[in-house]
XYZ file of C-alpha atoms in Angstrom:
657
model
C 27.438 -30.823 -26.955
C 25.963 -30.931 -30.478
C 24.546 -34.289 -31.551
C 26.068 -35.898 -34.642
C 24.087 -37.335 -37.583
C 23.650 -41.063 -37.049
C 23.703 -40.816 -33.242
C 20.806 -42.723 -31.608
C 19.065 -41.648 -28.390
C 16.871 -43.912 -26.237
C 17.529 -46.699 -28.772
C 14.780 -44.994 -30.760
C 15.653 -41.565 -32.225
C 18.407 -41.442 -34.872
C 19.727 -37.915 -35.519
C 19.670 -36.944 -39.206
C 20.386 -33.177 -39.200
C 20.731 -30.090 -37.038
C 17.832 -27.767 -37.885
C 18.911 -24.766 -35.815
C 20.084 -23.354 -32.506
C 18.998 -20.403 -30.423
C 18.526 -19.241 -26.872
C 19.172 -22.292 -24.698
C 18.176 -25.021 -27.115
C 19.057 -26.851 -30.307
C 16.538 -28.539 -32.609
C 17.356 -31.622 -34.692
C 15.564 -33.637 -37.293
C 15.549 -37.287 -36.244
C 14.121 -40.605 -37.401
C 11.834 -42.471 -35.017
C 13.005 -46.081 -35.400
C 9.926 -47.423 -33.632
C 7.215 -45.562 -35.569
C 9.356 -45.136 -38.712
C 8.754 -41.437 -39.228
C 10.601 -38.131 -38.950
C 10.379 -36.165 -35.707
C 11.830 -32.911 -34.398
C 13.987 -33.323 -31.303
C 14.740 -30.345 -29.054
C 17.747 -30.454 -26.728
C 18.154 -28.189 -23.708
C 21.534 -26.433 -23.972
C 22.131 -24.305 -20.840
C 24.710 -21.559 -20.952
C 28.156 -22.585 -19.626
C 28.986 -21.819 -16.014
C 25.392 -21.830 -14.797
C 25.120 -22.240 -11.007
C 23.901 -25.708 -9.898
C 20.673 -24.394 -8.389
C 19.953 -22.314 -11.485
C 20.664 -25.322 -13.721
C 18.311 -27.495 -11.665
C 15.598 -24.847 -11.950
C 16.118 -24.583 -15.704
C 15.872 -28.356 -16.184
C 12.718 -28.435 -14.090
C 11.217 -25.690 -16.259
C 12.160 -27.588 -19.430
C 10.330 -30.668 -18.124
C 7.351 -28.486 -17.280
C 7.396 -27.135 -20.821
C 7.155 -30.698 -22.144
C 4.201 -31.435 -19.843
C 2.382 -28.251 -20.819
C 2.924 -28.607 -24.554
C 2.138 -32.329 -24.479
C -1.413 -31.460 -23.456
C -2.026 -29.064 -26.357
C -4.019 -30.547 -29.248
C -4.806 -28.229 -32.133
C -4.557 -28.570 -35.909
C -2.375 -25.452 -36.171
C 0.043 -26.374 -33.355
C 2.915 -28.849 -33.542
C 2.200 -31.819 -31.208
C 4.721 -32.779 -28.496
C 4.984 -36.567 -28.250
C 7.771 -37.442 -25.813
C 10.209 -36.174 -23.194
C 13.303 -37.944 -21.836
C 16.679 -37.433 -20.189
C 19.882 -39.086 -21.421
C 23.467 -38.547 -20.221
C 22.240 -35.683 -18.007
C 20.772 -33.887 -21.039
C 17.065 -33.164 -21.473
C 15.158 -33.701 -24.728
C 11.687 -32.933 -26.016
C 10.232 -34.742 -29.067
C 7.726 -33.129 -31.432
C 6.010 -34.097 -34.647
C 8.086 -33.029 -37.637
C 6.038 -30.615 -39.731
C 6.788 -30.953 -43.434
C 6.619 -27.690 -45.315
C 8.304 -24.328 -45.595
C 8.677 -21.582 -43.040
C 6.763 -18.371 -43.619
C 10.149 -16.653 -43.474
C 11.442 -18.661 -46.447
C 8.147 -18.077 -48.224
C 8.573 -14.304 -47.887
C 12.226 -14.484 -48.960
C 11.220 -16.304 -52.136
C 8.018 -14.416 -53.016
C 8.318 -10.994 -51.366
C 5.108 -9.289 -50.189
C 2.316 -11.894 -50.156
C -1.332 -11.583 -51.314
C -3.633 -10.245 -48.605
C -6.259 -12.973 -48.875
C -3.635 -15.675 -48.322
C -2.082 -13.864 -45.353
C -5.497 -13.278 -43.773
C -6.338 -16.968 -44.149
C -3.133 -17.991 -42.373
C -3.635 -15.274 -39.750
C -7.070 -16.585 -38.820
C -5.700 -20.120 -38.453
C -2.936 -18.861 -36.150
C -5.381 -16.726 -34.156
C -7.543 -19.802 -33.588
C -4.445 -21.630 -32.311
C -3.568 -18.705 -30.021
C -7.124 -18.501 -28.716
C -6.842 -22.191 -27.803
C -3.390 -21.764 -26.195
C -4.437 -18.735 -24.163
C -7.524 -20.590 -22.925
C -5.158 -23.296 -21.669
C -3.078 -20.663 -19.878
C -0.112 -20.828 -22.280
C 1.670 -17.932 -23.986
C 3.995 -18.561 -26.933
C 6.242 -15.450 -26.649
C 8.295 -16.040 -29.807
C 5.909 -15.762 -32.768
C 7.819 -14.797 -35.900
C 7.928 -15.873 -39.573
C 10.602 -18.495 -38.815
C 8.235 -20.174 -36.320
C 5.292 -20.452 -38.708
C 5.434 -23.465 -41.042
C 3.254 -23.579 -44.148
C 2.381 -27.253 -44.559
C 1.925 -28.891 -47.987
C -1.841 -28.721 -47.353
C -1.589 -24.927 -47.153
C -2.260 -24.817 -43.415
C -0.193 -22.539 -41.159
C 1.321 -24.341 -38.162
C 2.817 -22.552 -35.151
C 6.025 -24.220 -33.903
C 8.803 -23.782 -31.317
C 7.364 -22.798 -27.971
C 10.909 -22.238 -26.705
C 9.819 -19.179 -24.719
C 6.485 -20.590 -23.560
C 4.991 -19.020 -20.461
C 2.298 -20.354 -18.155
C -0.326 -17.674 -17.692
C -3.109 -17.544 -15.155
C -5.666 -14.790 -15.872
C -6.621 -14.809 -12.196
C -3.019 -14.427 -11.102
C -0.860 -12.140 -13.260
C 2.218 -12.969 -11.170
C 2.760 -16.086 -13.281
C 6.172 -17.525 -13.959
C 8.038 -18.000 -17.189
C 8.874 -21.562 -18.153
C 11.656 -20.553 -20.560
C 12.394 -16.892 -19.888
C 13.510 -14.934 -22.937
C 12.831 -11.781 -24.873
C 12.243 -13.142 -28.360
C 13.360 -11.642 -31.671
C 13.571 -7.812 -31.643
C 11.497 -7.099 -34.784
C 8.589 -9.197 -33.491
C 8.851 -8.821 -29.697
C 6.528 -6.326 -27.958
C 8.162 -3.691 -25.744
C 6.873 -5.210 -22.497
C 8.645 -8.494 -23.269
C 11.941 -6.719 -22.563
C 10.740 -5.596 -19.148
C 11.736 -6.901 -15.729
C 8.269 -7.036 -14.163
C 7.101 -10.534 -13.296
C 3.715 -9.804 -14.885
C 5.181 -8.132 -17.944
C 3.454 -10.243 -20.632
C -0.058 -11.544 -21.306
C -2.013 -12.727 -24.395
C -1.786 -9.260 -25.940
C 1.977 -9.775 -26.186
C 1.430 -12.724 -28.533
C -0.966 -10.581 -30.588
C 1.768 -7.954 -31.051
C 4.187 -10.622 -32.294
C 1.581 -12.097 -34.625
C 0.772 -8.613 -35.915
C 4.479 -7.985 -36.611
C 4.683 -11.341 -38.420
C 1.663 -10.463 -40.585
C 3.197 -7.034 -41.214
C 6.301 -8.734 -42.633
C 4.215 -11.040 -44.827
C 2.074 -8.199 -46.245
C 4.838 -5.608 -46.648
C 7.590 -8.026 -47.654
C 9.779 -6.297 -45.061
C 10.353 -6.859 -41.345
C 8.874 -4.137 -39.121
C 11.090 -1.889 -37.006
C 11.867 -2.983 -33.462
C 9.713 -1.668 -30.647
C 12.692 0.288 -29.298
C 13.224 2.015 -32.670
C 9.529 2.856 -32.826
C 9.680 4.420 -29.383
C 12.826 6.374 -30.257
C 11.426 7.665 -33.582
C 7.610 7.419 -33.270
C 6.871 9.644 -36.254
C 8.639 7.389 -38.730
C 6.608 4.189 -38.377
C 5.033 3.061 -41.670
C 2.056 0.704 -41.866
C 2.004 -2.310 -44.231
C -0.268 -0.434 -46.647
C 2.308 2.345 -46.974
C 4.830 -0.239 -48.225
C 2.495 -2.396 -50.334
C -0.450 -0.485 -51.797
C -2.483 -3.612 -52.482
C -2.970 -4.088 -48.723
C -6.525 -2.941 -47.985
C -7.147 -0.198 -45.451
C -9.402 -2.339 -43.170
C -6.809 -5.118 -42.868
C -4.047 -2.516 -42.442
C -5.918 -1.051 -39.453
C -6.311 -4.477 -37.805
C -2.580 -5.219 -38.098
C -1.573 -1.752 -36.931
C -3.757 -2.000 -33.831
C -2.271 -5.398 -32.968
C 1.179 -3.743 -33.033
C 0.273 -0.841 -30.751
C 3.135 -0.104 -28.337
C 0.757 0.154 -25.397
C -0.867 -3.139 -24.370
C -4.132 -1.320 -23.651
C -4.348 -0.068 -27.246
C -4.164 -3.559 -28.778
C -6.922 -6.084 -29.380
C -7.993 -7.472 -25.989
C -7.689 -11.119 -27.052
C -7.212 -13.425 -30.028
C -10.959 -13.844 -30.536
C -11.483 -10.093 -30.884
C -8.641 -9.774 -33.379
C -9.939 -12.751 -35.371
C -13.429 -11.236 -35.570
C -11.994 -7.888 -36.629
C -9.824 -9.506 -39.275
C -12.766 -11.475 -40.669
C -14.868 -8.306 -40.890
C -11.985 -6.370 -42.439
C -11.465 -9.058 -45.060
C -15.150 -8.980 -46.035
C -15.094 -5.181 -46.201
C -11.942 -5.239 -48.332
C -13.407 -7.773 -50.764
C -16.616 -5.754 -51.041
C -14.636 -2.602 -51.762
C -12.550 -4.495 -54.286
C -15.626 -5.761 -56.113
C -17.064 -2.265 -56.196
C -13.840 -1.004 -57.685
C -14.016 -3.727 -60.335
C -10.907 -5.594 -59.325
C -10.268 -8.966 -57.681
C -7.870 -9.800 -54.884
C -8.261 -13.521 -55.296
C -5.026 -15.218 -54.143
C -4.624 -16.951 -57.498
C -4.751 -13.757 -59.514
C -3.043 -11.567 -56.915
C 0.360 -13.106 -57.550
C 3.643 -11.462 -56.680
C 4.360 -10.714 -60.318
C 1.135 -8.687 -60.661
C 1.286 -6.708 -57.426
C 0.733 -2.968 -57.434
C 3.834 -0.753 -57.639
C 5.473 0.136 -54.325
C 5.143 3.715 -53.079
C 8.003 6.054 -53.885
C 9.565 5.825 -50.437
C 9.873 2.022 -50.532
C 13.378 0.841 -49.680
C 15.522 -2.229 -49.886
C 14.265 -4.696 -47.287
C 17.522 -4.682 -45.347
C 16.823 -1.074 -44.323
C 14.778 0.001 -41.290
C 11.044 0.595 -41.685
C 11.626 4.356 -41.623
C 11.410 7.097 -44.205
C 15.109 7.390 -45.000
C 14.875 11.068 -45.845
C 13.415 11.864 -42.428
C 15.603 9.540 -40.368
C 18.088 11.011 -37.878
C 21.842 10.892 -38.584
C 23.206 7.389 -38.831
C 19.944 5.746 -39.879
C 20.168 6.322 -43.613
C 20.741 3.275 -45.773
C 23.867 3.217 -47.884
C 23.263 3.026 -51.621
C 26.941 2.114 -51.994
C 26.495 -0.916 -49.747
C 23.319 -2.013 -51.526
C 25.003 -1.771 -54.907
C 28.026 -3.725 -53.660
C 26.012 -6.676 -52.443
C 23.830 -6.795 -55.552
C 26.973 -6.743 -57.704
C 28.475 -9.584 -55.668
C 25.321 -11.647 -56.074
C 25.539 -11.195 -59.832
C 29.263 -11.957 -59.867
C 28.554 -15.262 -58.120
C 26.015 -16.323 -60.730
C 28.456 -15.284 -63.456
C 31.202 -17.491 -61.967
C 28.864 -20.477 -61.875
C 27.848 -19.812 -65.449
C 31.496 -19.454 -66.487
C 32.029 -23.008 -65.256
C 28.979 -24.175 -67.214
C 29.552 -22.162 -70.385
C 33.300 -21.507 -70.786
C 32.816 -20.042 -74.243
C 31.130 -16.950 -72.794
C 33.185 -13.829 -72.063
C 33.091 -12.119 -68.685
C 34.851 -9.096 -67.166
C 37.690 -9.635 -64.716
C 38.060 -8.302 -61.171
C 40.566 -5.622 -60.223
C 42.041 -4.239 -57.020
C 39.935 -3.474 -53.936
C 38.382 -0.058 -53.602
C 38.620 2.251 -50.606
C 35.194 3.708 -49.995
C 34.729 6.922 -47.966
C 31.811 6.859 -45.535
C 31.136 10.529 -46.241
C 28.252 10.977 -48.672
C 29.189 12.325 -52.134
C 28.091 15.880 -52.791
C 24.567 15.989 -54.133
C 23.897 12.313 -53.451
C 20.219 11.479 -52.951
C 20.446 9.088 -50.020
C 16.674 8.877 -49.684
C 16.158 7.531 -53.206
C 15.337 3.827 -53.009
C 17.185 1.232 -55.049
C 15.075 -0.483 -57.699
C 12.871 -3.268 -56.405
C 14.481 -6.670 -57.098
C 12.669 -8.701 -59.720
C 11.194 -12.120 -58.975
C 11.653 -15.392 -60.857
C 10.053 -15.314 -64.283
C 8.740 -18.113 -66.449
C 11.352 -20.791 -67.015
C 12.607 -21.815 -70.440
C 10.898 -24.944 -71.657
C 13.938 -26.873 -72.884
C 16.104 -28.896 -70.529
C 15.977 -29.699 -66.849
C 16.297 -26.743 -64.467
C 19.784 -25.796 -63.290
C 19.524 -25.863 -59.484
C 21.744 -23.364 -57.659
C 21.498 -23.145 -53.867
C 21.918 -19.789 -52.136
C 23.014 -20.035 -48.473
C 22.988 -16.643 -46.762
C 22.107 -15.052 -43.400
C 18.491 -14.032 -43.942
C 18.121 -13.595 -40.176
C 20.404 -12.934 -37.200
C 22.963 -10.234 -36.402
C 24.201 -9.764 -39.974
C 20.958 -10.292 -41.874
C 21.650 -6.958 -43.589
C 24.245 -8.874 -45.648
C 21.896 -11.686 -46.669
C 19.040 -9.866 -48.395
C 21.180 -7.915 -50.916
C 23.062 -11.098 -51.844
C 19.664 -12.682 -52.471
C 18.532 -9.660 -54.519
C 21.658 -9.803 -56.677
C 21.301 -13.526 -57.309
C 17.626 -13.121 -58.188
C 18.440 -10.279 -60.580
C 21.104 -12.349 -62.339
C 18.883 -15.438 -62.534
C 16.029 -13.396 -64.009
C 18.310 -11.917 -66.676
C 19.674 -15.336 -67.697
C 16.234 -16.963 -67.726
C 14.872 -14.091 -69.838
C 17.292 -15.022 -72.613
C 16.647 -18.740 -72.481
C 18.681 -19.872 -69.488
C 22.035 -21.637 -69.736
C 22.205 -24.086 -72.631
C 18.409 -24.201 -72.559
C 18.264 -24.866 -68.809
C 16.458 -22.402 -66.565
C 18.166 -21.310 -63.358
C 16.260 -22.361 -60.247
C 17.465 -20.742 -57.014
C 17.056 -22.730 -53.804
C 17.312 -20.305 -50.872
C 18.230 -21.409 -47.337
C 18.803 -19.218 -44.274
C 22.253 -20.248 -42.996
C 22.361 -17.467 -40.392
C 26.110 -16.761 -40.567
C 26.294 -19.665 -38.109
C 28.446 -22.784 -38.533
C 25.872 -25.313 -37.300
C 23.025 -23.717 -39.232
C 25.178 -23.539 -42.366
C 26.145 -27.219 -42.077
C 22.494 -28.201 -41.820
C 21.552 -25.988 -44.772
C 24.382 -27.358 -46.933
C 23.464 -30.970 -46.191
C 19.830 -30.199 -46.956
C 20.412 -28.631 -50.385
C 22.928 -31.310 -51.400
C 21.022 -34.378 -50.181
C 17.364 -33.373 -50.444
C 17.454 -30.797 -53.247
C 20.245 -32.446 -55.282
C 21.970 -29.098 -55.845
C 25.427 -29.291 -57.412
C 26.211 -25.576 -57.039
C 26.185 -23.493 -53.829
C 26.518 -19.727 -53.473
C 27.491 -18.907 -49.881
C 28.066 -18.402 -47.137
C 28.701 -14.719 -46.366
C 30.731 -15.262 -43.168
C 33.991 -17.218 -43.150
C 33.010 -19.068 -39.976
C 30.062 -20.557 -41.862
C 31.762 -20.975 -45.249
C 34.688 -23.009 -43.872
C 32.585 -25.979 -42.656
C 30.507 -25.815 -45.853
C 33.724 -26.041 -47.881
C 34.591 -29.340 -46.201
C 31.149 -30.740 -47.031
C 31.231 -29.720 -50.708
C 34.757 -31.072 -51.142
C 33.565 -34.519 -50.061
C 30.370 -34.265 -52.136
C 32.071 -32.902 -55.287
C 29.803 -29.827 -55.253
C 30.866 -26.372 -56.459
C 30.849 -23.647 -53.782
C 31.412 -19.933 -54.353
C 31.411 -17.586 -51.369
C 30.557 -13.934 -52.019
C 32.414 -12.345 -49.091
C 34.194 -14.981 -46.993
C 37.659 -13.447 -46.840
C 39.477 -15.963 -44.612
C 42.051 -18.025 -46.605
C 40.868 -21.245 -44.921
C 37.679 -21.126 -46.984
C 39.586 -22.208 -50.095
C 42.826 -23.612 -48.617
C 42.956 -26.819 -46.551
C 44.965 -27.215 -43.343
C 47.762 -28.982 -45.244
C 48.127 -26.009 -47.601
C 46.415 -27.642 -50.569
C 43.704 -25.854 -52.511
C 40.168 -27.146 -52.111
C 39.331 -28.131 -55.703
C 35.660 -27.085 -55.884
C 35.664 -24.039 -53.568
C 35.969 -20.446 -54.782
C 35.350 -16.878 -53.617
C 34.284 -13.633 -55.320
C 36.130 -11.297 -52.964
C 39.620 -10.384 -51.764
C 41.217 -12.197 -48.829
C 41.936 -10.612 -45.445
C 45.655 -10.167 -46.101
C 45.033 -8.234 -49.318
C 42.488 -5.964 -47.627
C 44.733 -5.375 -44.620
C 47.669 -4.370 -46.815
C 45.491 -2.090 -48.961
C 44.152 -0.363 -45.853
C 47.623 0.140 -44.382
C 49.014 1.560 -47.628
C 46.063 3.920 -47.927
C 46.573 5.146 -44.345
C 50.284 5.700 -44.892
C 50.463 6.936 -48.470
C 47.132 8.696 -49.072
C 46.209 9.950 -45.610
C 49.832 10.563 -44.602
C 49.262 8.901 -41.215
C 52.342 8.208 -39.108
C 50.618 6.705 -36.039
C 47.788 4.205 -35.735
C 45.759 2.415 -33.081
C 44.431 -1.080 -33.806
C 41.347 -2.672 -32.227
C 40.650 -6.402 -32.526
C 38.374 -9.121 -31.212
C 40.827 -11.964 -30.619
C 37.983 -14.473 -30.720
C 37.145 -13.631 -34.351
C 39.490 -14.894 -37.067
C 38.194 -12.352 -39.585
C 38.989 -9.429 -37.278
C 42.382 -10.676 -36.088
C 43.529 -11.559 -39.601
C 42.822 -8.055 -40.904
C 44.272 -6.373 -37.804
C 47.547 -8.283 -37.845
C 48.188 -7.641 -41.538
C 47.292 -3.968 -41.239
C 49.636 -3.458 -38.264
C 52.548 -5.268 -39.929
C 52.133 -3.440 -43.239
C 51.699 -0.046 -41.564
C 54.905 -0.473 -39.555
C 56.758 -1.763 -42.622
C 55.831 1.490 -44.349
C 57.457 3.476 -41.507
C 54.357 4.034 -39.374
C 54.034 3.323 -35.647
C 51.222 1.374 -33.928
C 50.858 3.362 -30.697
C 47.964 1.352 -29.235
C 46.769 -2.217 -29.765
C 43.650 -3.138 -27.790
C 41.647 -6.366 -27.550
C 37.931 -6.676 -26.781
C 35.002 -9.053 -26.948
C 32.190 -7.878 -29.219
C 29.652 -8.788 -26.538
C 31.185 -6.278 -24.108
C 29.153 -3.310 -25.301
C 31.156 -0.806 -23.256
C 34.496 0.037 -24.909
C 35.311 3.220 -22.994
C 38.166 1.695 -20.985
C 40.189 0.595 -24.004
C 39.222 3.749 -25.889
C 40.860 5.763 -23.102
C 44.269 4.438 -24.124
C 43.558 5.466 -27.710
C 42.590 8.957 -26.613
C 45.807 9.245 -24.621
C 47.916 8.009 -27.559
C 46.169 10.425 -29.983
C 46.791 8.366 -33.165
C 46.208 9.646 -36.679
C 44.042 6.650 -37.580
C 42.051 4.022 -35.659
C 41.721 0.666 -37.430
C 38.438 -1.143 -36.610
C 38.246 -4.325 -38.747
C 34.950 -5.716 -37.391
C 31.345 -6.042 -38.574
C 29.111 -2.987 -38.782
C 27.083 -3.692 -35.619
C 30.158 -3.755 -33.344
C 31.924 -0.943 -35.206
C 28.872 1.296 -34.767
C 29.103 0.945 -30.978
C 32.853 1.565 -30.853
C 32.667 4.581 -33.173
C 29.847 6.248 -31.237
C 31.709 5.872 -27.972
C 34.946 7.096 -29.554
C 33.266 10.255 -30.838
C 31.603 10.859 -27.477
C 35.062 10.692 -25.851
C 36.456 13.261 -28.264
C 38.662 10.881 -30.279
C 39.254 12.538 -33.650
C 41.330 9.846 -35.370
C 40.264 8.872 -38.870
C 38.398 5.563 -38.659
C 39.434 2.756 -41.021
C 38.040 -0.743 -41.502
C 37.308 -3.670 -43.804
C 34.355 -4.961 -45.787
C 32.513 -5.843 -42.577
C 31.478 -2.177 -42.525
C 29.722 -2.438 -45.864
C 26.088 -2.455 -44.719
C 23.068 -0.210 -44.977
C 23.014 -0.342 -41.164
C 26.414 1.374 -40.810
C 26.047 4.486 -38.627
C 27.141 7.137 -41.126
C 26.969 9.857 -38.491
C 29.487 8.196 -36.178
C 31.644 6.994 -39.099
C 31.770 10.372 -40.881
C 35.127 10.906 -42.575
C 36.149 7.249 -42.287
C 37.117 4.735 -44.982
C 36.854 0.988 -45.477
C 38.263 -1.491 -47.968
C 35.756 -3.370 -50.064
C 35.377 -5.212 -53.338
C 33.369 -2.759 -55.460
C 32.517 0.928 -55.732
C 29.881 2.596 -57.932
C 32.478 5.339 -58.563
C 34.636 2.867 -60.551
C 34.786 4.369 -64.070
C 35.122 1.068 -65.931
C 32.370 0.583 -68.521
C 31.090 -2.705 -67.041
C 30.598 -1.036 -63.635
C 29.037 2.160 -64.944
C 26.684 0.203 -67.211
C 25.378 -1.683 -64.168
C 25.154 1.445 -61.994
């Protein structure tokens, strides 16, 4: 059960905010009443239905984690200070590290200067060398788990997947077994062997983290690299200012084979130090400096021609196999929505300004237009420029999923907001006030979104919030902003409950820049009936997802009202993975169209399996498809409703395109 703000544990720790959840734990910020300081409190949250013996083993491992981490003392590791059990729940207390995650740093600044990244890397390698000497593996190194303290030091946090490691006995046991985050987890971490990880696994994850910091983009997953080995790009190929010596060190750390990586943290640290010296010498010879002060984001070298939007895989789009190309339509949509959100905020602030109005939703074919250059990258998003001097900054918070299953929706929203803020600041801001964007990763998760909203309202004093993307996260935010008298605008939360309270009243400070589920569902049904001439349809829905069920129910009702027949209606859980059984009924019914109103990751799986089974129905869906990660091969010939299309011939749209 989630702890509530104000709740006190052990008559000592008062909960102030939920910081995040993941795996089998939740982390809270709390106030230590005895020492009068902030701490981070981690709660063990086992999965429901766990067998008693398995639960006992898990709790024992959690206690062991506390013992192990409590013995670690290093300047670049977060100290563990306490462990206790209350009401049959287990808790671990750590020092609260003030600062900003490396992930947030990258989101705000993009690709970072090499000298700064190398400095942080060497600090983290020293921490890993210490941990490995103590027989401890981290197993979840990623930008979110690196905090940049106000002093500039990099601190490694969250040993939620810590493993005890004995060099003399490789058959060591995992304290908190897990596989980590795909972009940063080495391939062996997904294996079943009891000796499947060692210190070189942490070096892979650190290398992937440094890759992200240098390139400004997350690396591809190990599984993608194994599937398409010829399409891996090094950090230097994405950011030309990365020196070749440092590029080689990072690339070796990320070798797929353990034997091809650096043997230990000390060896990688020595190599990185030598590479940094070599790079600086080469830079001096070339007559240029890579000092971190001068090598700011605004002065970085141009990206190579193949550089892509950071929501896309680390592959050359032109060479990628079918289904891996990024969608320029999707990128444009999300950038437009980001700009629309800023415009709505500015409309509230400057009502004398004139803005274009929205029109009806657009049906977008997934087939590529003839002659379209799908490999051409979108323009690189600009970064914040110098602020106007007059007036206090106008603080606008952006809450979006910068990580997690639908992170492909978060980055373009961020890019659009940044683009709009830059344009307004370039002409003096709003009434002489510069726009300052405060970005928080809300993860498309209710608890994470609540924590992010409370943070920007209480700590950052923001009076305007853009977000969230998902309705499940926007709804709880809307309750918070209503009480706090803060303006919220969601870019794509289509559920009516975002703006309408349970009693039917309108939430006075909550808005959206998209169409609601009912409008989309009706538009899709009319298109199927009137434009495609479909007389039969099958409808798929995840009954546990309000977004999916809302679209599905409206589509089915509208389609039948237009004289069509729903010949199959099948329910599923998105976690199932195997949809062949319910797809069999669709194949037998042979409908003209198959309506799949889910997010792109689930739709990709269903569509691939449908095509493999020979189902030829035209695929239809909602705006959850609108992602650069949509499998265009499996979705060929399909359509989805959305809020914008670059084919719209209105002047305001074409001017932006």
